[in-house]
Amino acid sequence: MAQMTKLALAQSLKQLMAERTLDKITVKEIVLRCGVNRQTFYYHFRDIYDLLDWMFINEGQEFARKYPNMSTNDDGQSAVRNMCSYLQDNRRIIMNIYHSLGRELLDRYLCREMEKLLRETLQARAHSYGATEEDLQFLIGFYKHAFVGALLDWVQEGLPGQIEDIVEHFMPLLKGTFDATLKRMALAH
């Protein structure tokens, strides 16, 4: 039952974030929309940002279900394509979070999801080249921040253009980079 209540509160928050920025939303509006009282809200969450953080964790499971098609043989374009699709599919909510105090939580969520996508792409390749887990974690950390930073710039610009055009912009930077870096990392040991 507690999970259902949390999901209802998160759904109410998502609906409100589709209408306006997070800093313009109150706990009162959230609970009215889902038919619970403020006491119930505070039983589960400290504040709206705590609810947003929980929502992002829950969204991570949904993200994995909705964007499962990862090519482990590409140079990151699947990860970028999936993240761009998520951002465009949730455009109004993402824009309203970005333009509020929830931006840090958005960044953390996107980094967490990008890390999962990159790990799926790179793990087998890293082992085949003989790169260590430490090497792999460093490479994933570097690229997740590079990708998410560039995509947050895209969000700041209002998500213009087509997803395939965004992916194509990354390609000159990425073509062969993962494999070459993993080989160099393995040789350094």
PDB file of N, CA and C in Angstrom, residues 50-96:
ATOM      1  N   ASP A  50      12.596  15.461  -2.020  1.00  0.00           N
ATOM      2  CA  ASP A  50      12.729  14.059  -1.632  1.00  0.00           C
ATOM      3  C   ASP A  50      11.807  13.189  -2.498  1.00  0.00           C
ATOM      4  N   LEU A  51      10.599  13.656  -2.744  1.00  0.00           N
ATOM      5  CA  LEU A  51       9.675  12.960  -3.648  1.00  0.00           C
ATOM      6  C   LEU A  51      10.259  12.898  -5.062  1.00  0.00           C
ATOM      7  N   LEU A  52      10.816  14.003  -5.538  1.00  0.00           N
ATOM      8  CA  LEU A  52      11.414  14.029  -6.875  1.00  0.00           C
ATOM      9  C   LEU A  52      12.558  13.020  -6.967  1.00  0.00           C
ATOM     10  N   ASP A  53      13.392  12.964  -5.948  1.00  0.00           N
ATOM     11  CA  ASP A  53      14.498  12.014  -5.939  1.00  0.00           C
ATOM     12  C   ASP A  53      13.960  10.583  -5.983  1.00  0.00           C
ATOM     13  N   TRP A  54      12.942  10.283  -5.184  1.00  0.00           N
ATOM     14  CA  TRP A  54      12.332   8.946  -5.197  1.00  0.00           C
ATOM     15  C   TRP A  54      11.733   8.662  -6.578  1.00  0.00           C
ATOM     16  N   MET A  55      11.096   9.671  -7.152  1.00  0.00           N
ATOM     17  CA  MET A  55      10.492   9.509  -8.477  1.00  0.00           C
ATOM     18  C   MET A  55      11.564   9.164  -9.516  1.00  0.00           C
ATOM     19  N   PHE A  56      12.721   9.823  -9.451  1.00  0.00           N
ATOM     20  CA  PHE A  56      13.797   9.542 -10.395  1.00  0.00           C
ATOM     21  C   PHE A  56      14.330   8.120 -10.218  1.00  0.00           C
ATOM     22  N   ILE A  57      14.444   7.662  -8.997  1.00  0.00           N
ATOM     23  CA  ILE A  57      14.891   6.285  -8.757  1.00  0.00           C
ATOM     24  C   ILE A  57      13.891   5.309  -9.370  1.00  0.00           C
ATOM     25  N   ASN A  58      12.617   5.560  -9.155  1.00  0.00           N
ATOM     26  CA  ASN A  58      11.558   4.732  -9.721  1.00  0.00           C
ATOM     27  C   ASN A  58      11.539   4.839 -11.252  1.00  0.00           C
ATOM     28  N   GLU A  59      11.780   6.045 -11.770  1.00  0.00           N
ATOM     29  CA  GLU A  59      11.828   6.262 -13.220  1.00  0.00           C
ATOM     30  C   GLU A  59      12.965   5.467 -13.854  1.00  0.00           C
ATOM     31  N   GLY A  60      14.041   5.246 -13.102  1.00  0.00           N
ATOM     32  CA  GLY A  60      15.157   4.469 -13.622  1.00  0.00           C
ATOM     33  C   GLY A  60      14.734   3.072 -14.037  1.00  0.00           C
ATOM     34  N   GLN A  61      13.858   2.477 -13.257  1.00  0.00           N
ATOM     35  CA  GLN A  61      13.339   1.151 -13.614  1.00  0.00           C
ATOM     36  C   GLN A  61      12.485   1.252 -14.877  1.00  0.00           C
ATOM     37  N   GLU A  62      11.690   2.283 -14.977  1.00  0.00           N
ATOM     38  CA  GLU A  62      10.855   2.498 -16.165  1.00  0.00           C
ATOM     39  C   GLU A  62      11.724   2.782 -17.389  1.00  0.00           C
ATOM     40  N   PHE A  63      12.787   3.563 -17.186  1.00  0.00           N
ATOM     41  CA  PHE A  63      13.714   3.883 -18.272  1.00  0.00           C
ATOM     42  C   PHE A  63      14.291   2.596 -18.865  1.00  0.00           C
ATOM     43  N   ALA A  64      14.725   1.686 -17.994  1.00  0.00           N
ATOM     44  CA  ALA A  64      15.320   0.426 -18.460  1.00  0.00           C
ATOM     45  C   ALA A  64      14.318  -0.409 -19.251  1.00  0.00           C
ATOM     46  N   ARG A  65      13.049  -0.362 -18.849  1.00  0.00           N
ATOM     47  CA  ARG A  65      12.022  -1.106 -19.585  1.00  0.00           C
ATOM     48  C   ARG A  65      11.703  -0.446 -20.924  1.00  0.00           C
ATOM     49  N   LYS A  66      11.675   0.876 -20.936  1.00  0.00           N
ATOM     50  CA  LYS A  66      11.256   1.588 -22.133  1.00  0.00           C
ATOM     51  C   LYS A  66      12.356   1.672 -23.195  1.00  0.00           C
ATOM     52  N   TYR A  67      13.608   1.704 -22.774  1.00  0.00           N
ATOM     53  CA  TYR A  67      14.728   1.852 -23.708  1.00  0.00           C
ATOM     54  C   TYR A  67      15.718   0.696 -23.553  1.00  0.00           C
ATOM     55  N   PRO A  68      15.268  -0.531 -23.801  1.00  0.00           N
ATOM     56  CA  PRO A  68      16.137  -1.684 -23.557  1.00  0.00           C
ATOM     57  C   PRO A  68      17.120  -1.987 -24.689  1.00  0.00           C
ATOM     58  N   ASN A  69      16.895  -1.447 -25.858  1.00  0.00           N
ATOM     59  CA  ASN A  69      17.697  -1.828 -27.023  1.00  0.00           C
ATOM     60  C   ASN A  69      19.052  -1.133 -27.012  1.00  0.00           C
ATOM     61  N   MET A  70      20.034  -1.836 -26.519  1.00  0.00           N
ATOM     62  CA  MET A  70      21.391  -1.295 -26.490  1.00  0.00           C
ATOM     63  C   MET A  70      22.274  -2.129 -27.388  1.00  0.00           C
ATOM     64  N   SER A  71      23.009  -1.476 -28.224  1.00  0.00           N
ATOM     65  CA  SER A  71      23.990  -2.161 -29.051  1.00  0.00           C
ATOM     66  C   SER A  71      25.321  -2.105 -28.331  1.00  0.00           C
ATOM     67  N   THR A  72      25.889  -3.257 -28.033  1.00  0.00           N
ATOM     68  CA  THR A  72      27.170  -3.273 -27.330  1.00  0.00           C
ATOM     69  C   THR A  72      28.342  -3.081 -28.280  1.00  0.00           C
ATOM     70  N   ASN A  73      28.068  -2.982 -29.559  1.00  0.00           N
ATOM     71  CA  ASN A  73      29.148  -2.827 -30.535  1.00  0.00           C
ATOM     72  C   ASN A  73      29.240  -1.418 -31.103  1.00  0.00           C
ATOM     73  N   ASP A  74      28.496  -0.487 -30.567  1.00  0.00           N
ATOM     74  CA  ASP A  74      28.583   0.867 -31.113  1.00  0.00           C
ATOM     75  C   ASP A  74      29.496   1.732 -30.251  1.00  0.00           C
ATOM     76  N   ASP A  75      29.642   2.963 -30.650  1.00  0.00           N
ATOM     77  CA  ASP A  75      30.544   3.881 -29.960  1.00  0.00           C
ATOM     78  C   ASP A  75      29.795   4.866 -29.068  1.00  0.00           C
ATOM     79  N   GLY A  76      28.699   4.441 -28.494  1.00  0.00           N
ATOM     80  CA  GLY A  76      27.951   5.278 -27.577  1.00  0.00           C
ATOM     81  C   GLY A  76      26.700   5.881 -28.166  1.00  0.00           C
ATOM     82  N   GLN A  77      26.482   5.682 -29.481  1.00  0.00           N
ATOM     83  CA  GLN A  77      25.310   6.312 -30.083  1.00  0.00           C
ATOM     84  C   GLN A  77      23.998   5.747 -29.526  1.00  0.00           C
ATOM     85  N   SER A  78      23.976   4.474 -29.133  1.00  0.00           N
ATOM     86  CA  SER A  78      22.751   3.917 -28.537  1.00  0.00           C
ATOM     87  C   SER A  78      22.440   4.612 -27.218  1.00  0.00           C
ATOM     88  N   ALA A  79      23.476   4.820 -26.410  1.00  0.00           N
ATOM     89  CA  ALA A  79      23.280   5.491 -25.120  1.00  0.00           C
ATOM     90  C   ALA A  79      22.762   6.913 -25.335  1.00  0.00           C
ATOM     91  N   VAL A  80      23.375   7.635 -26.261  1.00  0.00           N
ATOM     92  CA  VAL A  80      22.949   9.013 -26.541  1.00  0.00           C
ATOM     93  C   VAL A  80      21.534   9.023 -27.116  1.00  0.00           C
ATOM     94  N   ARG A  81      21.253   8.136 -28.044  1.00  0.00           N
ATOM     95  CA  ARG A  81      19.919   8.062 -28.667  1.00  0.00           C
ATOM     96  C   ARG A  81      18.843   7.779 -27.614  1.00  0.00           C
ATOM     97  N   ASN A  82      19.102   6.806 -26.728  1.00  0.00           N
ATOM     98  CA  ASN A  82      18.121   6.471 -25.697  1.00  0.00           C
ATOM     99  C   ASN A  82      17.887   7.630 -24.737  1.00  0.00           C
ATOM    100  N   MET A  83      18.967   8.303 -24.356  1.00  0.00           N
ATOM    101  CA  MET A  83      18.817   9.433 -23.439  1.00  0.00           C
ATOM    102  C   MET A  83      18.084  10.585 -24.115  1.00  0.00           C
ATOM    103  N   CYS A  84      18.395  10.861 -25.371  1.00  0.00           N
ATOM    104  CA  CYS A  84      17.690  11.911 -26.118  1.00  0.00           C
ATOM    105  C   CYS A  84      16.208  11.576 -26.238  1.00  0.00           C
ATOM    106  N   SER A  85      15.900  10.322 -26.502  1.00  0.00           N
ATOM    107  CA  SER A  85      14.500   9.898 -26.613  1.00  0.00           C
ATOM    108  C   SER A  85      13.767  10.125 -25.301  1.00  0.00           C
ATOM    109  N   TYR A  86      14.408   9.763 -24.193  1.00  0.00           N
ATOM    110  CA  TYR A  86      13.795   9.984 -22.877  1.00  0.00           C
ATOM    111  C   TYR A  86      13.539  11.480 -22.653  1.00  0.00           C
ATOM    112  N   LEU A  87      14.530  12.294 -22.949  1.00  0.00           N
ATOM    113  CA  LEU A  87      14.384  13.740 -22.729  1.00  0.00           C
ATOM    114  C   LEU A  87      13.253  14.315 -23.583  1.00  0.00           C
ATOM    115  N   GLN A  88      13.186  13.915 -24.848  1.00  0.00           N
ATOM    116  CA  GLN A  88      12.110  14.428 -25.705  1.00  0.00           C
ATOM    117  C   GLN A  88      10.745  13.866 -25.324  1.00  0.00           C
ATOM    118  N   ASP A  89      10.694  12.588 -24.932  1.00  0.00           N
ATOM    119  CA  ASP A  89       9.421  11.993 -24.512  1.00  0.00           C
ATOM    120  C   ASP A  89       8.850  12.679 -23.275  1.00  0.00           C
ATOM    121  N   ASN A  90       9.719  13.237 -22.452  1.00  0.00           N
ATOM    122  CA  ASN A  90       9.312  13.886 -21.198  1.00  0.00           C
ATOM    123  C   ASN A  90       9.653  15.378 -21.220  1.00  0.00           C
ATOM    124  N   ARG A  91       9.623  15.959 -22.387  1.00  0.00           N
ATOM    125  CA  ARG A  91      10.080  17.317 -22.641  1.00  0.00           C
ATOM    126  C   ARG A  91       9.576  18.359 -21.637  1.00  0.00           C
ATOM    127  N   ARG A  92       8.277  18.459 -21.464  1.00  0.00           N
ATOM    128  CA  ARG A  92       7.727  19.514 -20.595  1.00  0.00           C
ATOM    129  C   ARG A  92       8.175  19.329 -19.151  1.00  0.00           C
ATOM    130  N   ILE A  93       8.160  18.092 -18.695  1.00  0.00           N
ATOM    131  CA  ILE A  93       8.587  17.825 -17.320  1.00  0.00           C
ATOM    132  C   ILE A  93      10.075  18.132 -17.164  1.00  0.00           C
ATOM    133  N   ILE A  94      10.888  17.664 -18.101  1.00  0.00           N
ATOM    134  CA  ILE A  94      12.333  17.901 -18.039  1.00  0.00           C
ATOM    135  C   ILE A  94      12.635  19.393 -18.051  1.00  0.00           C
ATOM    136  N   MET A  95      11.978  20.129 -18.922  1.00  0.00           N
ATOM    137  CA  MET A  95      12.216  21.576 -19.004  1.00  0.00           C
ATOM    138  C   MET A  95      11.846  22.265 -17.687  1.00  0.00           C
ATOM    139  N   ASN A  96      10.736  21.849 -17.100  1.00  0.00           N
ATOM    140  CA  ASN A  96      10.308  22.473 -15.845  1.00  0.00           C
ATOM    141  C   ASN A  96      11.194  22.088 -14.671  1.00  0.00           C
TER     142      ASN A  96
END
